[in-house]
Short mmCIF file of C-alpha atoms in Angstrom, two decimals:
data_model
loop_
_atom_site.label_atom_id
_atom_site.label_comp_id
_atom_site.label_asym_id
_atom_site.label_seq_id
_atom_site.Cartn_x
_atom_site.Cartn_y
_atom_site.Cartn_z
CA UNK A 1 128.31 155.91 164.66
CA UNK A 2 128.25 152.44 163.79
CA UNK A 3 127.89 151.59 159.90
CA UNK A 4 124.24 150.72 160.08
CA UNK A 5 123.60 153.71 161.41
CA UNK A 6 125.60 155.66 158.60
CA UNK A 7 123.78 153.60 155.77
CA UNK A 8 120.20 154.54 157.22
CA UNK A 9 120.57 158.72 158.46
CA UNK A 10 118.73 161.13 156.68
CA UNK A 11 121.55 162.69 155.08
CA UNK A 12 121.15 166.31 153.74
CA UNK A 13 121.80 166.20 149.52
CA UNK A 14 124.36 169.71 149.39
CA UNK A 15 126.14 171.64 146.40
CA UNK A 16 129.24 172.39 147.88
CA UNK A 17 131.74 175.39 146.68
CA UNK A 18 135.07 175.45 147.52
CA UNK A 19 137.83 178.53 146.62
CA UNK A 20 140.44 178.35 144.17
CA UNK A 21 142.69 181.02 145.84
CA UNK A 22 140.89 184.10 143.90
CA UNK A 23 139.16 186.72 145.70
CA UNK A 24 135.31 185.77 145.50
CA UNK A 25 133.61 188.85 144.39
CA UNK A 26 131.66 190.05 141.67
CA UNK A 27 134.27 191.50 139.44
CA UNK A 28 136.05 187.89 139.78
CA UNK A 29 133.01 186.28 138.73
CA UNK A 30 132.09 188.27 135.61
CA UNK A 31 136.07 187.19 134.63
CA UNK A 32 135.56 183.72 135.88
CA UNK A 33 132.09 183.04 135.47
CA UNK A 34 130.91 179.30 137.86
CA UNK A 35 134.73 178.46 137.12
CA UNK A 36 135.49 180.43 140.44
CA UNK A 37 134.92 177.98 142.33
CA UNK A 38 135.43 174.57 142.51
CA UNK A 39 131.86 172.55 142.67
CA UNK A 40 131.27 169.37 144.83
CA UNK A 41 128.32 167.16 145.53
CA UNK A 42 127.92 166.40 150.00
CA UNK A 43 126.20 164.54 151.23
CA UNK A 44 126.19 166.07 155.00
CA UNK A 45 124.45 163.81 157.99
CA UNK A 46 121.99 165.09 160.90
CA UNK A 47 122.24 165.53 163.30
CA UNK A 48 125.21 168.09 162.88
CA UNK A 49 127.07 166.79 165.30
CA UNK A 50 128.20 163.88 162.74
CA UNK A 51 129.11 166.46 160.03
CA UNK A 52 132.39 164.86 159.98
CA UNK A 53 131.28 161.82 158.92
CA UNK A 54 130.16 163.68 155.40
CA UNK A 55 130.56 162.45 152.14
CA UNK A 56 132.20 164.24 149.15
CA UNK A 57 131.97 163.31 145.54
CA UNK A 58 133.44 165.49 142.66
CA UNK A 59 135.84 165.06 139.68
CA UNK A 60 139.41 166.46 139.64
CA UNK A 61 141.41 166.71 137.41
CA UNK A 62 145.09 168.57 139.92
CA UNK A 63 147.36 166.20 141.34
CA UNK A 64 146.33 163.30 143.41
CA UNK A 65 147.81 161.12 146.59
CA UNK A 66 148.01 157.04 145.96
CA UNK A 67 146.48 154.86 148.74
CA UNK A 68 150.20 154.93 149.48
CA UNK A 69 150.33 158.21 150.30
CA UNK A 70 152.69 159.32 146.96
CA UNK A 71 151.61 161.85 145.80
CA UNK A 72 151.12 162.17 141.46
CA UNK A 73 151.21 165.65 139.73
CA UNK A 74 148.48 164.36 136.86
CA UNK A 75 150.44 166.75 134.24
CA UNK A 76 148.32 165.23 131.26
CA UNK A 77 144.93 166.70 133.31
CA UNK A 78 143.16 163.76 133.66
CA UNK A 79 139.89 163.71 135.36
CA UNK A 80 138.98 161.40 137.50
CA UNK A 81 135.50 160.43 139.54
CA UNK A 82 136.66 161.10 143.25
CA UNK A 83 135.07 160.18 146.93
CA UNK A 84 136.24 161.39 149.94
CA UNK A 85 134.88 159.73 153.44
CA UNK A 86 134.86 160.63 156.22
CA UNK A 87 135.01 164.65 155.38
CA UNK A 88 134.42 167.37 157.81
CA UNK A 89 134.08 170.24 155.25
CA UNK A 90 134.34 173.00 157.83
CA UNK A 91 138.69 171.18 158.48
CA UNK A 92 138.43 172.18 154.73
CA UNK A 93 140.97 175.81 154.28
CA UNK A 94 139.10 175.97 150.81
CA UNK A 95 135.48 175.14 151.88
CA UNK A 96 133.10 177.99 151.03
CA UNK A 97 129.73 177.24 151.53
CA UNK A 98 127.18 174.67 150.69
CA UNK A 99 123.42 174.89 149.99
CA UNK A 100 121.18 171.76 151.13
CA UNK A 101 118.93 171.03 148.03
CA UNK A 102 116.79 168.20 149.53
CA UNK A 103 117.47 164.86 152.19
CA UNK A 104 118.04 161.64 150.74
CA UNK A 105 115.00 159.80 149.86
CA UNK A 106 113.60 156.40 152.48
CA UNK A 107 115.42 153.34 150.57
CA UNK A 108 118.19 155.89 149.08
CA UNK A 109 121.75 155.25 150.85
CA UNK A 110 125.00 157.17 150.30
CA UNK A 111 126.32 154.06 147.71
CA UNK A 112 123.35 154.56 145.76
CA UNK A 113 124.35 158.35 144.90
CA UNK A 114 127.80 157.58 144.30
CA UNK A 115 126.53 154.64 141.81
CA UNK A 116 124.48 157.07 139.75
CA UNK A 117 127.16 159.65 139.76
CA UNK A 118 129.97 157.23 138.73
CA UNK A 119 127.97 156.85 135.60
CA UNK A 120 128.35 160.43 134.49
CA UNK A 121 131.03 160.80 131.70
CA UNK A 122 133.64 162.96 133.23
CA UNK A 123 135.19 166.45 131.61
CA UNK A 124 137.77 165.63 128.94
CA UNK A 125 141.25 166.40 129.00
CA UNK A 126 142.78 169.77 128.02
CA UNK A 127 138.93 171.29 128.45
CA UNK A 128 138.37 171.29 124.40
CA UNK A 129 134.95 171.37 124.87
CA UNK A 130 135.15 173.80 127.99
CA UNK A 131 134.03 170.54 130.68
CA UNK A 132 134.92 170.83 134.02
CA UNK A 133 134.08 170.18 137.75
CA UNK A 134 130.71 172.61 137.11
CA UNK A 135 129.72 171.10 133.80
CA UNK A 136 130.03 167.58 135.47
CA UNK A 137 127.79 168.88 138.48
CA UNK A 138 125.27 170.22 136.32
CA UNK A 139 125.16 166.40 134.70
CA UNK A 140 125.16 165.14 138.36
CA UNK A 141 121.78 166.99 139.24
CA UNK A 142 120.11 166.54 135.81
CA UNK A 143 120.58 162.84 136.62
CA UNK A 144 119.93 162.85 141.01
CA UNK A 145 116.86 164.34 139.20
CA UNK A 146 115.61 161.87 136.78
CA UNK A 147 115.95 159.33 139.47
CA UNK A 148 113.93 161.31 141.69
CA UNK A 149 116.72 161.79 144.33
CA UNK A 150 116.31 165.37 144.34
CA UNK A 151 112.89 167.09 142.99
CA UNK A 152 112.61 168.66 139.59
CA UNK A 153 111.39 171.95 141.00
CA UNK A 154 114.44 174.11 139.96
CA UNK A 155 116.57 173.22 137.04
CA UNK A 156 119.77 172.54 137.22
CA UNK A 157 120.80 175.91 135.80
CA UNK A 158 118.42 177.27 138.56
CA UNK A 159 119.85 175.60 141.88
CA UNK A 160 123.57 176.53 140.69
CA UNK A 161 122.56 180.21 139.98
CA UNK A 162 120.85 180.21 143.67
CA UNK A 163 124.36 178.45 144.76
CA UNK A 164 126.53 181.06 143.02
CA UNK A 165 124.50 184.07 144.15
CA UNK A 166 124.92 182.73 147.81
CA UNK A 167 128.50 182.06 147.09
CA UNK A 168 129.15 186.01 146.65
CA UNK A 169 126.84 187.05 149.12
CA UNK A 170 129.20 185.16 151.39
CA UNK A 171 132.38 186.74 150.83
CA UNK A 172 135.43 184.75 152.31
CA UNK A 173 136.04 187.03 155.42
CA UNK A 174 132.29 186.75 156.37
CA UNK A 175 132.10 182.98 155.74
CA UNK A 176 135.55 182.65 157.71
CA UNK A 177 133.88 184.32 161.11
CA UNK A 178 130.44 182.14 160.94
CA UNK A 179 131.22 178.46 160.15
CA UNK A 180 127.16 178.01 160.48
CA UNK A 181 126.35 180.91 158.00
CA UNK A 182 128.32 178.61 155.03
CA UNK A 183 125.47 176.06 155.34
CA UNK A 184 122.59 177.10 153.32
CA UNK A 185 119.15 175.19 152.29
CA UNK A 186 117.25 175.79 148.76
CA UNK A 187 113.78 176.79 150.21
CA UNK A 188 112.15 175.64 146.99
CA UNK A 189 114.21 172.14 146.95
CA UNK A 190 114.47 171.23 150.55
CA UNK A 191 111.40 169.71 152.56
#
């Protein structure tokens, strides 16, 4: 796919949950609450058979590898804005699931989303006001909203409760024997 063709697909918009290496189930979530999983913005191309050629955008704030390859532990928690292309979130051991919530509007390219999204002020470090990768996706969709990137007919607080309910519907063994099954679409959000 050459990069033309990348810049002008009709990429599916996805929430994306990954696992943090705790059982995903109920009892886990009334401890954890969204903080059970890690939360990611894709944005996922069609026809599948490009889905690793996906975009990832999320903050971070665990250790990190350098453009060198060195790896840094980030032991003062500092979170940082992060890309990853090309992704294939199914090569992913901690990919969960992730729910389509609309396609990317005509005149709307991948750099456009990461541009808005770069804007968002990132968790702080240490978590004094309780910020994190879920607080900083909740931002991320209030604002994909107000630009009319993705429609206003669910809150923001709506399409993660849909994405956390389908999260524990799909427990890990299930999700692990249907790749397919892990990609969802918001029927209210996605036209």
């Amino acid at each position: 796919m050459s990069d033309e063709q990348l810049s002008t697909r009709n990429d599916q918009l996805c929430i994306e949950i990954f696992q943090r290496g705790i059982a995903i189930n109920n009892y886990n979530f009334l401890h954890f609450g969204p903080k059970l999983f890690h939360w990611a913005i894709l944005l996922r191309p069609k026809p599948d058979v490009h889905l690793d050629k996906s975009l990832a955008i999320d903050v971070d704030n665990g250790p990190w590898t350098t453009s060198d390859g060195t790896r840094e532990p980030n032991e003062t928690k500092i979170w940082n804005f992060r890309t990853r292309r090309p992704v294939d979130p199914l090569k992913s051991k901690s990919f969960h699931a992730a729910v389509a919530i609309g396609k990317l509007p005509p005149g709307t390219g991948e750099d456009d989303v990461v541009e808005i999204l770069r804007h968002i002020p990132l968790p702080r470090p240490g978590n004094f006001d309780d910020s994190n990768c879920h607080t900083w996706l909740m931002l991320a969709i209030e604002k994909l909203q107000a630009e009319k990137v993705v429609s206003k007919a669910c809150s923001a607080g709506e399409i993660i409760e849909m994405v956390t309910r389908e999260g524990l519907r799909l427990q890990s063994d299930e999700a692990e024997r249907n790749a397919q099954q892990r990609f969802l679409i918001h029927p209210k959000l996605y036209s």
